Every structure is written in C-alpha cells, then in structure tokens.
Amino acid sequence: MTGGHRRILVVEDDPETAGQLVEELTTSGYEVDLAATGREALNHGAARDYAVITIDRMLPDIDGIAVMRQMRDDGVASPFLIISALGEVDDRVRGLRAGGDDYLVKPFSFVELLARLEALGRRSETIAKETILRVGDLAVDLIARNASRRGRKIPLLPREFQLLEYLVRNEGRVVSRAMLLQHVWDLHFDPSTNIIDVYVGRVRRKVDDAQAYPLIHTIRGIGYCLRAPG
C-alpha cells in the first residue's frame, strides 16, 4: 500500500491477539483502527474507507460472515482478510464465498500476514483508481454509487448522485444549466424550469455544509463549477 491509504480496520475480540496485531501493524507503518465487536466494525466501516479490513469469524455479538455481508450491502468495497481458527476447507470456502478476499488460519506468521495485506492493498488501490473519482477530500464511488468527504458518507438520492457525478467528471470546467439538463435529466433546455437550481442547492448543502471549504461554485449567469482550492 502506498501514499496515504495505509489505514486498516482490525476486527478482533481477543484482547491479546488484537493488541499484538495493532502493535505489529503500527510498527510496520500502518494506521490501525480496532473493533472488538461486529457492531463496532459496522460503525467503523460506515464512517471511513479502509485499504484492507481484517476480520475474525467468531465475534461476541454478530458472526464475522454476517458482518462482511452487511458491509458489502452497505457499499463497503474494501478487501476482507479473514483471520480465523476455523481452518477446515469448508470453513475457508464459506468465508470466501461470503465476501472474503483472502483467508488466514490461526496461528499464523506475521510475515505472512504482512505479505497478504500488501497483496490485498495493491488490489484495492487498482480498483480504487478505476472506480473512485476524487476531487479534494471528496470521493465518488462509481460502483457503490455513493459519495463521501473525509471518509464520511454523504446521503444522496439517485438523481443527486448523477448530478454530482457529472460535476465531478467535469472538474474545473463551467457546466451550464442546459448541459446538466441534457446529461443528467436527458431533456432539452427549458428556460422556464428551475429544477437544476433546486437540485444543485440540495447537493451543495449535502456536500459542502460544515466542510472546511466549498467544492460547488455558482458561476453567475452561466452555470456551475466543481473544483477544490489550490
């Protein structure tokens, strides 16, 4: 994993194992968040993006497989490395079919764990480059059809997402109301409609309110432009 995307979520309920993982991964240069339960894992997954998520099969509240399935349903695209004492072939197959990307059986060598994390991280970076558009601290996931700023999800209706996607794809360019109407609504320009202004207002509030800097700018008399400062 390169650049700043070296954050890993460790989902492990055993305090000793969790402590060792966090210490070793931190020493190896990773930023690590820890979840001791399935519910904590779901909260972390909803709050930010991770290069890799390691997850134990046996958690005190929700089975690890159920957690993975829920995260996938919630649009979490991070690769999962299952770390479990359940090492039979059937156990590994079930975990991989449930959404796991790799499976490591306890006890394991930390050197092997690092190698698997690096492999999954490279895969994650390749997928992210192809499917995630970024402008400043805004990320637009074209596969999961959601957006986030600084890792916090932005609740968007389908048409709002289409509008934001079009603005992001035209980053730094001035987009007219006629262009938005044609490309987002597939309609010819109607000078009497205010639907564009209404929707841009909604998206702007969701994307820019309470943020460090605005991304969506009004170009008076022409249209809109999405750009980050600098």
XYZ file of C-alpha atoms in Angstrom:
230
model
C 0.000 0.000 0.000
C 1.389 3.392 -0.984
C 0.679 7.030 -0.335
C -1.680 7.932 2.490
C -4.035 4.995 2.093
C -2.460 2.685 4.671
C -5.333 2.556 7.144
C -6.519 -0.879 8.210
C -9.512 -1.921 10.294
C -8.759 -4.853 12.608
C -11.880 -6.679 13.806
C -10.779 -8.962 16.641
C -12.422 -9.653 20.015
C -9.484 -11.363 21.747
C -7.613 -8.560 23.585
C -4.201 -10.242 23.398
C -4.419 -11.006 19.665
C -5.869 -7.565 18.940
C -3.106 -5.847 20.882
C -0.391 -7.781 19.066
C -1.925 -7.028 15.666
C -2.277 -3.311 16.374
C 1.289 -3.058 17.724
C 2.887 -5.004 14.853
C 0.893 -3.233 12.135
C 1.574 0.199 13.610
C 5.295 -0.616 13.808
C 5.112 -1.658 10.137
C 3.797 1.771 9.163
C 0.045 1.232 9.058
C -2.667 3.346 10.653
C -4.925 0.952 12.542
C -8.475 1.184 13.862
C -9.679 -1.591 16.175
C -13.166 -3.064 16.567
C -13.860 -5.715 19.220
C -17.431 -6.469 18.105
C -19.401 -6.762 14.896
C -21.386 -3.626 15.674
C -18.209 -1.611 16.215
C -16.912 -2.921 12.886
C -20.089 -1.820 11.085
C -19.806 1.656 12.624
C -16.166 1.980 11.543
C -16.953 0.711 8.046
C -19.709 3.291 7.630
C -17.517 6.152 8.846
C -14.412 5.817 6.667
C -12.634 3.956 3.874
C -10.022 1.271 4.583
C -7.297 -0.205 2.403
C -7.975 -3.634 3.993
C -10.236 -4.974 6.748
C -9.048 -7.983 8.766
C -11.899 -9.809 10.453
C -12.279 -12.735 12.855
C -15.008 -15.260 12.109
C -16.114 -15.632 15.735
C -17.210 -12.340 17.298
C -19.185 -11.934 20.552
C -22.283 -10.310 19.049
C -22.502 -10.814 15.261
C -20.816 -13.566 13.263
C -17.935 -12.249 11.171
C -19.522 -13.548 7.972
C -22.739 -11.656 8.745
C -20.673 -8.509 9.345
C -18.959 -8.875 5.960
C -22.268 -9.395 4.179
C -23.779 -6.335 5.871
C -20.774 -4.195 4.965
C -20.988 -5.311 1.343
C -24.716 -4.452 1.343
C -23.797 -1.034 2.778
C -21.418 -0.399 -0.124
C -18.099 -1.075 1.626
C -15.678 -2.109 -1.136
C -12.550 -2.684 0.996
C -10.996 -6.157 0.642
C -11.515 -8.505 3.599
C -8.794 -10.720 5.053
C -10.485 -13.314 7.264
C -8.301 -14.383 10.203
C -9.802 -17.378 11.988
C -9.048 -20.528 13.939
C -11.671 -22.239 11.766
C -9.333 -23.694 9.179
C -11.175 -26.570 7.542
C -11.727 -26.404 3.789
C -15.481 -25.887 4.252
C -14.831 -23.002 6.655
C -12.467 -21.272 4.226
C -14.807 -21.778 1.269
C -17.775 -20.381 3.227
C -15.783 -17.320 4.267
C -14.554 -16.588 0.759
C -17.986 -17.095 -0.772
C -19.491 -14.727 1.802
C -17.351 -11.845 0.547
C -13.880 -12.522 1.915
C -10.940 -11.839 -0.394
C -8.392 -13.958 1.453
C -8.301 -16.339 4.425
C -5.555 -16.780 7.031
C -5.754 -19.554 9.631
C -4.675 -19.031 13.257
C -1.950 -19.389 14.417
C -0.181 -17.535 11.648
C 3.164 -15.942 10.868
C 3.104 -12.143 10.989
C 5.408 -12.057 7.962
C 2.758 -13.963 6.001
C 0.040 -11.612 7.298
C 2.013 -8.588 6.054
C 2.523 -10.197 2.638
C -1.203 -10.885 2.297
C -2.088 -7.344 3.397
C 0.297 -5.867 0.836
C -1.218 -8.021 -1.929
C -4.769 -7.043 -0.977
C -3.738 -3.394 -0.650
C -2.316 -3.350 -4.170
C -5.547 -4.853 -5.476
C -7.562 -2.279 -3.515
C -5.526 0.610 -4.975
C -6.011 -0.672 -8.523
C -9.770 -0.972 -8.061
C -9.962 2.450 -6.400
C -8.132 4.149 -9.265
C -10.588 2.673 -11.742
C -13.848 3.181 -9.884
C -13.434 6.127 -7.496
C -13.350 9.755 -8.643
C -11.669 12.214 -6.256
C -11.701 15.992 -6.020
C -10.036 17.378 -2.907
C -11.428 15.399 0.034
C -14.498 14.289 -1.948
C -14.645 10.673 -3.155
C -17.319 9.452 -5.573
C -17.599 5.660 -5.816
C -18.968 4.696 -9.234
C -19.561 1.058 -8.245
C -21.245 1.517 -4.871
C -22.950 4.693 -6.200
C -22.163 6.742 -3.114
C -20.032 9.709 -2.142
C -18.076 10.770 0.927
C -15.988 13.642 2.238
C -13.082 12.878 4.568
C -14.467 9.350 4.859
C -17.939 10.455 5.974
C -20.737 9.210 3.727
C -22.982 11.761 2.003
C -26.632 10.636 1.714
C -27.624 11.211 -1.911
C -30.747 10.286 -3.836
C -30.104 8.626 -7.239
C -30.645 11.835 -9.257
C -28.494 13.806 -6.825
C -25.715 11.268 -7.281
C -25.966 11.575 -11.076
C -25.719 15.346 -10.795
C -22.678 15.190 -8.521
C -21.008 12.584 -10.742
C -21.422 14.814 -13.803
C -19.951 17.806 -11.965
C -17.004 15.718 -10.719
C -16.308 14.307 -14.192
C -16.141 17.927 -15.393
C -13.933 19.096 -12.526
C -12.689 22.647 -13.080
C -14.984 23.255 -16.076
C -18.003 25.531 -16.072
C -21.135 23.437 -16.668
C -24.241 25.239 -17.923
C -27.790 24.514 -16.795
C -28.563 23.308 -20.323
C -25.707 20.777 -20.117
C -26.931 19.476 -16.779
C -30.497 19.182 -18.024
C -29.366 17.272 -21.085
C -26.832 14.938 -19.472
C -28.463 14.297 -16.088
C -32.158 14.515 -16.982
C -31.852 13.704 -20.709
C -34.067 16.699 -21.513
C -33.663 19.625 -23.874
C -33.252 23.030 -22.295
C -36.375 24.657 -20.932
C -35.543 28.214 -19.832
C -38.553 28.290 -17.531
C -37.546 25.352 -15.338
C -35.750 25.819 -12.025
C -35.182 22.087 -11.438
C -31.415 22.475 -11.905
C -31.107 25.188 -9.265
C -33.247 23.188 -6.837
C -31.156 20.031 -7.218
C -27.813 21.824 -7.184
C -28.920 23.544 -3.981
C -29.725 20.189 -2.383
C -26.453 18.604 -3.463
C -24.433 21.648 -2.391
C -25.938 21.534 1.115
C -25.124 17.850 1.445
C -21.622 18.113 0.013
C -20.399 21.488 1.293
C -22.219 22.314 4.543
C -19.970 22.154 7.634
C -16.908 21.362 5.499
C -13.511 23.062 5.500
C -14.046 24.502 2.022
C -16.794 24.547 -0.636
C -16.493 22.445 -3.785
C -19.564 23.531 -5.778
C -19.402 27.109 -7.075
C -22.034 29.174 -8.896
C -20.802 30.970 -11.999
C -23.283 33.826 -12.225
C -25.326 33.827 -15.396
C -23.670 30.693 -16.779
C -23.939 27.642 -14.508
C -21.819 25.772 -12.005
C -18.274 24.559 -11.478
C -16.961 21.923 -9.072
C -13.358 22.489 -8.010
C -11.136 22.217 -4.966
C -8.953 25.105 -3.807
C -5.302 25.252 -4.846
